[in-house]
Tab-separated table of C-alpha atoms in Angstrom:
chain	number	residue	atom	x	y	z
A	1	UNK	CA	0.000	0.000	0.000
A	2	UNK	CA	0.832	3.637	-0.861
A	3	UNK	CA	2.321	5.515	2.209
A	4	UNK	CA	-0.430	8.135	2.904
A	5	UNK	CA	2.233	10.042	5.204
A	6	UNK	CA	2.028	14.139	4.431
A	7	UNK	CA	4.697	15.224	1.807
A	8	UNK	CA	6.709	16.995	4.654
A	9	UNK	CA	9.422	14.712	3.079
A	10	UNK	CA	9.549	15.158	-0.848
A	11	UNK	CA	10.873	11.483	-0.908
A	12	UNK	CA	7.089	10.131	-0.073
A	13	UNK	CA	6.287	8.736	-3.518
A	14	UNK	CA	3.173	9.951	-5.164
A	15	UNK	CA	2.371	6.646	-7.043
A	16	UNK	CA	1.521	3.197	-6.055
A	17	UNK	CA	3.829	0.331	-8.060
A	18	UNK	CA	3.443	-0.030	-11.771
A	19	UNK	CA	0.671	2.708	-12.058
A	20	UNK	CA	0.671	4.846	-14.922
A	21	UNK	CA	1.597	7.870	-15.857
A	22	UNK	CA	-1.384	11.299	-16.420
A	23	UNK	CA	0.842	12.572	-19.024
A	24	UNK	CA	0.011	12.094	-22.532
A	25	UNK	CA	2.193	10.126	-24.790
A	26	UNK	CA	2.668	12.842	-27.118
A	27	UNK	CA	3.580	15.233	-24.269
A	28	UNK	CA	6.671	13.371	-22.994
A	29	UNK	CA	9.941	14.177	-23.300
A	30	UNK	CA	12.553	10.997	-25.010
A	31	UNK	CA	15.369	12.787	-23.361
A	32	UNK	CA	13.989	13.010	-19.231
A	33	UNK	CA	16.683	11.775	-17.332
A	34	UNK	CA	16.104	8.210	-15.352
A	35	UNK	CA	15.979	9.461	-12.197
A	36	UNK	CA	12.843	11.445	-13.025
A	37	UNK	CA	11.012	8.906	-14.592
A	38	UNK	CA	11.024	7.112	-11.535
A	39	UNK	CA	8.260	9.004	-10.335
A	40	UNK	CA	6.000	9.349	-13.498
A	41	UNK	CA	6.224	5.366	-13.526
A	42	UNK	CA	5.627	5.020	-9.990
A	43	UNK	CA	8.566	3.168	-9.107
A	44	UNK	CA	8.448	1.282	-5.993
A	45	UNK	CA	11.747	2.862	-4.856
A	46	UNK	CA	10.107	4.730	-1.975
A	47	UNK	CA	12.931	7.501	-1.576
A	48	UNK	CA	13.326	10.061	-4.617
A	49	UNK	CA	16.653	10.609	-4.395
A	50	UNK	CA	17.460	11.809	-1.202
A	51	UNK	CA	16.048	12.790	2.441
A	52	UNK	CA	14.870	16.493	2.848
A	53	UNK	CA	17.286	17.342	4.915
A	54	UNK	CA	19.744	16.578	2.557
A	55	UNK	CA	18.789	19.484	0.780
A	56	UNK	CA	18.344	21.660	3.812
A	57	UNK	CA	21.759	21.901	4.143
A	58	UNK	CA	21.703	24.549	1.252
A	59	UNK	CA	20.296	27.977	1.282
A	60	UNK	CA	17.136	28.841	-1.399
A	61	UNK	CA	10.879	33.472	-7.007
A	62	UNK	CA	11.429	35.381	-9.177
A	63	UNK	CA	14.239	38.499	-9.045
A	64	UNK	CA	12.283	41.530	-7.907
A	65	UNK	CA	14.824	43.688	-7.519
A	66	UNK	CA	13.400	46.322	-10.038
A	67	UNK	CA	10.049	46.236	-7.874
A	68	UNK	CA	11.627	48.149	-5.332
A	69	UNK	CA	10.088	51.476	-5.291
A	70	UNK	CA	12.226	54.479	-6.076
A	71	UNK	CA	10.408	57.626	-4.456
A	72	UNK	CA	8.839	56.162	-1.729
A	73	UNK	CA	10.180	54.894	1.304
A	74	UNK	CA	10.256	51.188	2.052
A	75	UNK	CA	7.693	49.758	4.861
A	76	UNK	CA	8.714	47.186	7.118
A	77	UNK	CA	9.620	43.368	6.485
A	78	UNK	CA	6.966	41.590	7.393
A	79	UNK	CA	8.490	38.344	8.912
A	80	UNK	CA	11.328	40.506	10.399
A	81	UNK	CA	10.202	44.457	10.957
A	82	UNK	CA	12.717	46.938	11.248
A	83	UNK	CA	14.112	47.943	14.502
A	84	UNK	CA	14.640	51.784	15.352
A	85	UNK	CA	18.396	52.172	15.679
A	86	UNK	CA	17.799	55.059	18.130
A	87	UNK	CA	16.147	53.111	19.966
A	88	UNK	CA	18.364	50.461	20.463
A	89	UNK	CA	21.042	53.127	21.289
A	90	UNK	CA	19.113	54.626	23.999
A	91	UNK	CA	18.321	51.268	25.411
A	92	UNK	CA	22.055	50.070	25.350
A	93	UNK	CA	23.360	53.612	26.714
A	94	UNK	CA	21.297	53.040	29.474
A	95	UNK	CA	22.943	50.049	30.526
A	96	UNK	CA	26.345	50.654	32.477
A	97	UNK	CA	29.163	49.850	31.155
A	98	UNK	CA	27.603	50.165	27.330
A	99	UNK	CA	28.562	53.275	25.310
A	100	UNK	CA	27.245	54.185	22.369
A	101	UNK	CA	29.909	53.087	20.233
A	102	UNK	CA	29.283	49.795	21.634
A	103	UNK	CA	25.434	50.072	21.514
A	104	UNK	CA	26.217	50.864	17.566
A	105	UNK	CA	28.389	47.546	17.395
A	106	UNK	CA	26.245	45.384	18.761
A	107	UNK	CA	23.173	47.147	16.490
A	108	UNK	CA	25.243	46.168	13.107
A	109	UNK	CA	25.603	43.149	14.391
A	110	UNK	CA	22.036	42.457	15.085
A	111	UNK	CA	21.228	43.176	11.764
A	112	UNK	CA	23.817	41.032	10.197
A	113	UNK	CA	22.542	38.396	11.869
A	114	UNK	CA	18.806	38.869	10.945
A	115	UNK	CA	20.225	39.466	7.253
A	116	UNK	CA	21.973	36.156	7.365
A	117	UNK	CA	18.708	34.467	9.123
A	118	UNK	CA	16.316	36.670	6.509
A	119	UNK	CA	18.998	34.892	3.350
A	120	UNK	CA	19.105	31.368	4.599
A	121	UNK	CA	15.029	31.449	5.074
A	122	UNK	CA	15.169	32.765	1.785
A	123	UNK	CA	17.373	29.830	-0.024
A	124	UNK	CA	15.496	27.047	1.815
A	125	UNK	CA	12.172	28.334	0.854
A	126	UNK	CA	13.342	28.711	-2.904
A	127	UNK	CA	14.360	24.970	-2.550
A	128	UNK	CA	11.302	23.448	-1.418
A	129	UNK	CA	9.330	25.267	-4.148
A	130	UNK	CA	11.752	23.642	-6.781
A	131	UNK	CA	11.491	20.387	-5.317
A	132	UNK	CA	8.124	20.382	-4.866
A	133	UNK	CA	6.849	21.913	-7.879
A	134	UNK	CA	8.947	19.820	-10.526
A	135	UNK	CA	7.391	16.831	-8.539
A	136	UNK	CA	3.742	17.850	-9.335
A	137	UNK	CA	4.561	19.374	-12.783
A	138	UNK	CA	5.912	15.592	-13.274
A	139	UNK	CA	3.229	13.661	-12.526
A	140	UNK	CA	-0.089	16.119	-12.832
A	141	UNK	CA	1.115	18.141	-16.326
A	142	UNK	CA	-1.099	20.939	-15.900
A	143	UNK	CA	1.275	23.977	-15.644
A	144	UNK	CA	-1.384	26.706	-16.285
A	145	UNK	CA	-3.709	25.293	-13.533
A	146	UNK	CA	-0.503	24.580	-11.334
A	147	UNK	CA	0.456	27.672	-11.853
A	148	UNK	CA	-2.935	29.348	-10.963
A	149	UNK	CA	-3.267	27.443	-7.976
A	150	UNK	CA	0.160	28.887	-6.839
A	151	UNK	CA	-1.511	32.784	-7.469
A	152	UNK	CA	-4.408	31.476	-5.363
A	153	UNK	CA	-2.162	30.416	-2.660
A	154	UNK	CA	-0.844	33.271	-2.501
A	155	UNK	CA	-3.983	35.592	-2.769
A	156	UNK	CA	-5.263	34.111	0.136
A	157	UNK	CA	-1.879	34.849	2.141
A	158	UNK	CA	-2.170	38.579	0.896
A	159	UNK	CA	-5.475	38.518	1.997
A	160	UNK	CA	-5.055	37.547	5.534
A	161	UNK	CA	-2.209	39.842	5.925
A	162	UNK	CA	-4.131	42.582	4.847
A	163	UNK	CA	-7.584	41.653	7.329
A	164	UNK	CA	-4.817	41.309	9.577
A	165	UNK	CA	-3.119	44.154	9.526
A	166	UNK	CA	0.198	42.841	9.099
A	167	UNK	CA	0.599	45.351	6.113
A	168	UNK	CA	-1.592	48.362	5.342
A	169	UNK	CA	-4.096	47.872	2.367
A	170	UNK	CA	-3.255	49.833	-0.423
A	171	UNK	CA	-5.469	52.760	-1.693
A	172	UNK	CA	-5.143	52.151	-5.341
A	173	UNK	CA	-6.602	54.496	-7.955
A	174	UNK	CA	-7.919	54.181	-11.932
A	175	UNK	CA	-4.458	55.516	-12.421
A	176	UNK	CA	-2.202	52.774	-10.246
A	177	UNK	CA	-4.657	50.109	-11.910
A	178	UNK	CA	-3.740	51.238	-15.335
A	179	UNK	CA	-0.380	51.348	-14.451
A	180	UNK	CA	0.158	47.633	-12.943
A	181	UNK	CA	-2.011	45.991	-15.393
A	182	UNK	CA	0.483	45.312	-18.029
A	183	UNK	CA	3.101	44.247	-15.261
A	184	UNK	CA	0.586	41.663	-13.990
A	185	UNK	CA	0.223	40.267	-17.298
A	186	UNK	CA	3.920	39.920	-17.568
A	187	UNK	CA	3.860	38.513	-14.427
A	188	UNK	CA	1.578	36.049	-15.460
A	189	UNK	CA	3.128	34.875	-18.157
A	190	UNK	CA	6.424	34.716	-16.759
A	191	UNK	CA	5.921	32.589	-14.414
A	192	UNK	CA	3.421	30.343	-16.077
A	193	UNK	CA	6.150	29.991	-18.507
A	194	UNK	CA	8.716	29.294	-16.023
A	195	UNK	CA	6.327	26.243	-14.901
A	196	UNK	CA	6.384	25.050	-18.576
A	197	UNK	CA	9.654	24.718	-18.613
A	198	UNK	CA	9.929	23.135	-15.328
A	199	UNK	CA	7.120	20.260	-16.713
A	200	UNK	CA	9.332	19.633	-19.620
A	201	UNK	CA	13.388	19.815	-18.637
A	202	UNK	CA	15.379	19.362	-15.444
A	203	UNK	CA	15.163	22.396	-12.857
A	204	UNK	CA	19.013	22.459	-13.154
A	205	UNK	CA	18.889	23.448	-16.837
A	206	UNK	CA	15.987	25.406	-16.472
A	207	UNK	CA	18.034	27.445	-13.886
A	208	UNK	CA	20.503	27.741	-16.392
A	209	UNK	CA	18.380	29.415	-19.003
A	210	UNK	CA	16.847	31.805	-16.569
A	211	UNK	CA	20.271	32.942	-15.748
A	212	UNK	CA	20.199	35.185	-19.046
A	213	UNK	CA	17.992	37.488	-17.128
A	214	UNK	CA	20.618	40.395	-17.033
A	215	UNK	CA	20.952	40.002	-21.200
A	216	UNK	CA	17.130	40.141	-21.225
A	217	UNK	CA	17.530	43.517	-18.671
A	218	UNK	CA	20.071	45.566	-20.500
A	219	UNK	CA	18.652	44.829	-24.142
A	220	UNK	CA	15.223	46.165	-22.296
A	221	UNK	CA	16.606	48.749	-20.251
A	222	UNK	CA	18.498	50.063	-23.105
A	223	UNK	CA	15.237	50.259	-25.645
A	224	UNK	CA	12.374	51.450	-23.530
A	225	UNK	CA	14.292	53.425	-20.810
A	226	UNK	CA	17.269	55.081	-22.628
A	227	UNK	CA	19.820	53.369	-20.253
A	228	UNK	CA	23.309	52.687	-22.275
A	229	UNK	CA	25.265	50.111	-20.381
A	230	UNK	CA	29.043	50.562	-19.589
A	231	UNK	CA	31.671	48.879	-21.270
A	232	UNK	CA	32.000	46.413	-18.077
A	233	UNK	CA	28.015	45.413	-18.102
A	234	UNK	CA	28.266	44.083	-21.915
A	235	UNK	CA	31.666	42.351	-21.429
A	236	UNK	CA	29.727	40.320	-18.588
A	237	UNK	CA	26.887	39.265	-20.779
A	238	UNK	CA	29.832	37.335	-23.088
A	239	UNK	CA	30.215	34.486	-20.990
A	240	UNK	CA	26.716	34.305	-19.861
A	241	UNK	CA	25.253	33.696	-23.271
A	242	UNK	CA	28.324	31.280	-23.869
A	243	UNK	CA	27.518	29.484	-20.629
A	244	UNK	CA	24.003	28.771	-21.709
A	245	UNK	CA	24.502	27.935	-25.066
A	246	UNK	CA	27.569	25.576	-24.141
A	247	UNK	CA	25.266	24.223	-21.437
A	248	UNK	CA	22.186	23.545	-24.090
A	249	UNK	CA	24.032	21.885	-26.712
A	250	UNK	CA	25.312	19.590	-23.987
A	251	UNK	CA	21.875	18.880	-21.966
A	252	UNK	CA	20.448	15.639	-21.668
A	253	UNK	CA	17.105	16.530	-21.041
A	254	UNK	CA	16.855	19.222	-23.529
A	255	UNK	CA	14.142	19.975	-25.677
A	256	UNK	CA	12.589	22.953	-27.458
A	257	UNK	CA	9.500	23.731	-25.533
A	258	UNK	CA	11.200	23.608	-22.112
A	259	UNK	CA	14.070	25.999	-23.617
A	260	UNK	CA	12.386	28.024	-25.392
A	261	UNK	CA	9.502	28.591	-22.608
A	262	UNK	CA	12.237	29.191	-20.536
A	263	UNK	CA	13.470	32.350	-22.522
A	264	UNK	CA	10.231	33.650	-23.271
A	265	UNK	CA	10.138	33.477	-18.890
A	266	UNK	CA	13.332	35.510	-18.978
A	267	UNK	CA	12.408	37.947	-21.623
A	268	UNK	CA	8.671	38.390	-19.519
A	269	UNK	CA	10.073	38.335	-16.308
A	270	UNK	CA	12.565	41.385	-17.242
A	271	UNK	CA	10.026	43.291	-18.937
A	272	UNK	CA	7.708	43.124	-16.211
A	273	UNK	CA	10.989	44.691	-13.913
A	274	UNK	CA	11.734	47.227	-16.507
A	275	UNK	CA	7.974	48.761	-16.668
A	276	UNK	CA	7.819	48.567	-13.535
A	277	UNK	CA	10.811	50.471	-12.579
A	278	UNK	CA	9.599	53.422	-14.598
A	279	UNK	CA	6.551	52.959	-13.237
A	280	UNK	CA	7.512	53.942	-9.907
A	281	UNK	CA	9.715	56.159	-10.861
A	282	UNK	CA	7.071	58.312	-12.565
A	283	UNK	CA	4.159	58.118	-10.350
A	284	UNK	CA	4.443	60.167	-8.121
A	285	UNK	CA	2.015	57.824	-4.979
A	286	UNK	CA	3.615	54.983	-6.452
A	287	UNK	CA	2.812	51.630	-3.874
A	288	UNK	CA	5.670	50.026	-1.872
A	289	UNK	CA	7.171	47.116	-3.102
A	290	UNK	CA	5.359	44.986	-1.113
A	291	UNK	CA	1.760	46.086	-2.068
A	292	UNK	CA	3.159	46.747	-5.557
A	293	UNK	CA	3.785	42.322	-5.500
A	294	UNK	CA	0.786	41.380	-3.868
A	295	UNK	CA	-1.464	43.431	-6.347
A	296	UNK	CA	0.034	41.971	-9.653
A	297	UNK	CA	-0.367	38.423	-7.300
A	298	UNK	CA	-4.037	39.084	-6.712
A	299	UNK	CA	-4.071	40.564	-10.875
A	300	UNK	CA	-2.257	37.349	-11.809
A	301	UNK	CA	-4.597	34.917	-10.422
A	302	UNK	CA	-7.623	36.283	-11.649
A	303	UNK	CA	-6.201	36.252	-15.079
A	304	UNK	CA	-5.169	32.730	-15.345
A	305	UNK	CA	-7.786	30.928	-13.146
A	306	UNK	CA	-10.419	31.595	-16.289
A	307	UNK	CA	-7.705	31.030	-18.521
A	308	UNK	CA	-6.347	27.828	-17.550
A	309	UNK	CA	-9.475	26.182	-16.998
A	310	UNK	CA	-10.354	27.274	-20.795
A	311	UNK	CA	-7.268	25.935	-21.693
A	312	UNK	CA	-6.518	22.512	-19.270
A	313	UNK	CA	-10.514	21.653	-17.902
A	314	UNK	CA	-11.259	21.921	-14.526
A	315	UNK	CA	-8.754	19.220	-13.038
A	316	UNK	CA	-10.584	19.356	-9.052
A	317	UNK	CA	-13.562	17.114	-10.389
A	318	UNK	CA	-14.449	14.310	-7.999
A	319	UNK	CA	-15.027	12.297	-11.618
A	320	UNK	CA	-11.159	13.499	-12.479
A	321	UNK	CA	-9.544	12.704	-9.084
A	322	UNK	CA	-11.004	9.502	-8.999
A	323	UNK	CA	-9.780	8.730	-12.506
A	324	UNK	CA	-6.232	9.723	-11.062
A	325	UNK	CA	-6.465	7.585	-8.133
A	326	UNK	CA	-7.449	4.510	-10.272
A	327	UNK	CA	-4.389	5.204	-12.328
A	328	UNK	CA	-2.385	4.951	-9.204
A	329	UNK	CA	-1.866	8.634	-8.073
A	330	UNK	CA	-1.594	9.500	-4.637
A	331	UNK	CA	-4.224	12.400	-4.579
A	332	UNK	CA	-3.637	13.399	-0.868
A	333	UNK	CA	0.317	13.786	-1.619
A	334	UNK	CA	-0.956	15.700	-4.765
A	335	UNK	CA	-2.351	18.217	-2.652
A	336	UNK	CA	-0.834	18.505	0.040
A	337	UNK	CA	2.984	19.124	-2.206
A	338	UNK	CA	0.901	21.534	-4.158
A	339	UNK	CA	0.261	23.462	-0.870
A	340	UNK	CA	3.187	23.630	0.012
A	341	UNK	CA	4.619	24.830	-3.326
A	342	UNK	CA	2.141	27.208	-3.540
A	343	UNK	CA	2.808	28.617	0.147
A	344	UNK	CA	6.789	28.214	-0.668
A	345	UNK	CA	6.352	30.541	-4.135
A	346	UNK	CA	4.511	33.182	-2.631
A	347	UNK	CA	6.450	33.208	0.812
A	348	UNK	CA	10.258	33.198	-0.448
A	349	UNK	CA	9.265	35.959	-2.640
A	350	UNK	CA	7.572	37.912	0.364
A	351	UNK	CA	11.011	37.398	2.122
A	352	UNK	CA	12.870	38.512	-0.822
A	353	UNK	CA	11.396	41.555	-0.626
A	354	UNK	CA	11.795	42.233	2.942
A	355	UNK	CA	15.839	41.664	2.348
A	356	UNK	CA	15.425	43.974	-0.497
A	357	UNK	CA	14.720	46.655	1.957
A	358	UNK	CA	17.525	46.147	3.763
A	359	UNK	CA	20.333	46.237	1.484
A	360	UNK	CA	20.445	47.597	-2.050
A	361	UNK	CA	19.587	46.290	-5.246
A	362	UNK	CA	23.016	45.290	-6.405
A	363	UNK	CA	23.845	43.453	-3.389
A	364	UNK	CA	20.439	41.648	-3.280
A	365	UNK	CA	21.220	40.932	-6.742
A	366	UNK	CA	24.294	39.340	-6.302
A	367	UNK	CA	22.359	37.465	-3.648
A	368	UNK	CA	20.250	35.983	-6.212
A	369	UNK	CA	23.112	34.719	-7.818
A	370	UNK	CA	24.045	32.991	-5.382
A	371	UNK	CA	21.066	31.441	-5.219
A	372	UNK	CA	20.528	30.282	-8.742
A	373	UNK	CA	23.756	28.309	-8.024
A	374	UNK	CA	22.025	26.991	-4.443
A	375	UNK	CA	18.843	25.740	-6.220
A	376	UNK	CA	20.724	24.475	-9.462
A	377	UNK	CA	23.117	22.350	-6.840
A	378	UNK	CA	20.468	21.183	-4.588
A	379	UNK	CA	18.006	20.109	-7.429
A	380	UNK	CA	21.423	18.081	-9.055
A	381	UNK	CA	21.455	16.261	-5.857
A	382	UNK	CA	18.259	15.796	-4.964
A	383	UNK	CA	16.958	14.460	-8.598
A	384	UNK	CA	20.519	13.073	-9.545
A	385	UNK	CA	20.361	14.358	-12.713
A	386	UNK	CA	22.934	13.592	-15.258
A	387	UNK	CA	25.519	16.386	-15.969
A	388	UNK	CA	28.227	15.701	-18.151
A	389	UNK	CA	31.685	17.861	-17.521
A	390	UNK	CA	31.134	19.917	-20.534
A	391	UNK	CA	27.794	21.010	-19.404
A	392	UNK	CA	29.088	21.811	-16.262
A	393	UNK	CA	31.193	24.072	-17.192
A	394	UNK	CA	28.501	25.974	-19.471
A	395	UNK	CA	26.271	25.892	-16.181
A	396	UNK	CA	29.655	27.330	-14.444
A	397	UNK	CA	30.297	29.691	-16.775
A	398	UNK	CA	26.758	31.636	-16.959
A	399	UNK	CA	26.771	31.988	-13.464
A	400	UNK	CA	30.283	33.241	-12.877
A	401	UNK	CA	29.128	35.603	-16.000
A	402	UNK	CA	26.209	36.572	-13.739
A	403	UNK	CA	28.679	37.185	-10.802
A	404	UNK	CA	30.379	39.633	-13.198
A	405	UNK	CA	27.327	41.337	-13.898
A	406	UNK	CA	26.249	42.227	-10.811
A	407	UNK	CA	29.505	43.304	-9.886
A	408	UNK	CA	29.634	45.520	-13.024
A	409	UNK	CA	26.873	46.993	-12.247
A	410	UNK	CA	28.474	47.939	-9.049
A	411	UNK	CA	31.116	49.909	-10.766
A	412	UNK	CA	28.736	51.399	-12.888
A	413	UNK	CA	27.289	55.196	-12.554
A	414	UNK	CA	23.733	55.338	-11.695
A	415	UNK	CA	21.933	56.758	-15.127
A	416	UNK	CA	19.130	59.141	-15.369
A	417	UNK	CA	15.984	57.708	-16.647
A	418	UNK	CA	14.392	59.287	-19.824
């Protein structure tokens, strides 16, 4: 009998022996690696590849650092609100033996060590959405109503926190609407996109791909906000888009749809930062960041909901889950991993921003670097996908390119926008 234990450990398989797979023939990729199939088979090997706290030894979206509003003022973190530093001076000064000096050292150093907490919550959340995700997109091949279910996660989260008070709820006017409409749709479609790929090649390589983001910014940046990048920017992008193409031609579980959905998520993705960026740079009550994300959230799900039962069916049917159960499908591990997915995409993003507002935009940039390499490492591991040397050093290559970027950006003079 299946293990009915909750998907707390991604290793719980979601099909019984020698049931079948919900994918269609035609909709299968000839070049999955072996370790994946595993699961669309329902192989009676009851551990994936490895216990979850394998992975939790690393650190784990979407790249928001354009979000960040410009004008306004950022509003506090909301797993980890800001602490007056005044404050916390006046409270250590009044302790003997404390000066203020002191009371300022041991301030930086409180922050450094909710930064580092704020990062590693970050890089584990970003994990378990990986993990989890790819094992639903495997096995239920839905990725528009996967991908809607995720925006309905997290409109219920933003929902809560807002009837909670956790954040204030944003006054929003014809204007604003206007304005973040086209930013949602790009949101939409980036990240429905970004599932596509994830259904159809291995979360390493679609890692890879994504990590042409800063091409997909400067070429944007350059044509719709007059921004011409230095000498040092363009030099970066070099071995980025040698990386990836090295790392394609050498991909075993490479095929067009997953690649080129995967592009098409970059080019999205970065379009959605770059309107959005002038966006708040020319309004002048232009939302915080965080409002700014869970508006396009709330935009994005009632966009695709419609759309991706036009497109997919309605998938919840008792008729449908039976059907799935008889084919062997665990429907209560199903769920319960799509839960969590859904909670992990919305929350590692909400986190993302709060670190955001603590450091600037290069930095957190070079953060998200970091973590590309986290989540491409971990998923290696965790899936055991096959990576041949060559392909490694493509994989190597776009992210030291990456590296580059952000530090070139760094270096680089901030430029007026036109």
């Amino acid at each position: 009998m299946q293990s009915t234990a909750l998907a707390l450990f991604p290793s719980t398989p979601f099909t019984k022996p020698g049931s079948r797979d919900l994918r269609p023939p035609s909709s299968s990729s000839t070049r999955d690696s072996s370790p994946l199939r595993s699961l669309e088979r329902g192989a009676h090997n009851s551990a994936l590849v490895l216990p979850l706290r394998t992975t939790s030894r690393f650190c784990s979206a979407s790249r928001p650092n354009a979000l960040a509003p410009v004008a306004s003022s950022p509003s506090p973190s909301l797993l980890f609100p800001r602490r007056k530093e005044d404050d916390t001076k006046t409270r250590a000064a009044s302790v003997p033996g404390i000066s203020e000096d002191d009371s300022a050292e041991l301030s930086g150093a409180a922050r450094t060590l909710r930064l580092g907490v704020m990062f590693g919550v970050w890089y584990i959340l970003n994990i378990y959405f990986n993990i989890y995700n790819k094992q639903v997109l495997k096995v239920y091949p839905f990725p528009a109503t996967v991908t809607a279910f995720q925006f309905g996660c997290g409109t219920v989260i933003i929902l809560l926190m807002w009837a909670s008070r956790l954040h204030p709820f944003p006054k929003l006017t014809r204007s604003q609407l206007a304005a973040i409409l086209p930013l949602a749709v790009a949101h939409t479609m980036g990240n429905l996109l970004t599932n596509i790929s994830l259904g159809r090649v291995a979360v390493s390589f679609t890692h890879t791909i994504k990590a042409m983001e800063p091409f997909f910014t400067v070429v944007l940046a350059s044509l719709f906000l007059g921004e011409r990048p230095s000498f040092w920017v363009v030099s970066s992008l070099v071995p980025i888009v040698g990386g990836v193409a090295l790392a394609s031609l050498t991909e075993a579980s490479f095929n067009w749809i997953g690649f080129g959905s995967a592009m098409a998520s970059n080019l999205t993705n970065q379009s959605r930062n770059v309107f959005s960026k002038k966006f708040m740079v020319n309004n002048e009550e232009a939302l915080d960041n965080i409002n700014l994300f869970s508006v396009m959230t709330i935009m994005s799900f009632m966009f695709l909901a419609p759309a991706a039962i036009f497109m997919e069916g309605f998938k919840f049917t008792p008729s449908y889950l039976r059907s799935a159960a008889s084919q062997g499908l665990n429907i209560k591990e199903l769920c319960v991993r799509s839960l969590l997915a859904g909670f992990c995409f919305h929350s590692y993003q909400q986190v993302s921003y709060g670190i955001l507002q603590m450091i600037s935009p290069v930095t957190h940039s070079v953060g998200n670097c970091v973590k590309r390499v986290v989540v491409i490492v971990s998923s290696v591991i965790f899936f055991q996908t096959p990576i041949s040397p060559v392909n490694s050093l493509g994989t190597a290559l776009a992210l030291t390119g990456v590296f580059l970027y952000s530090n070139a950006k760094r270096m680089k003079p901030k430029l007026k926008v036109s």
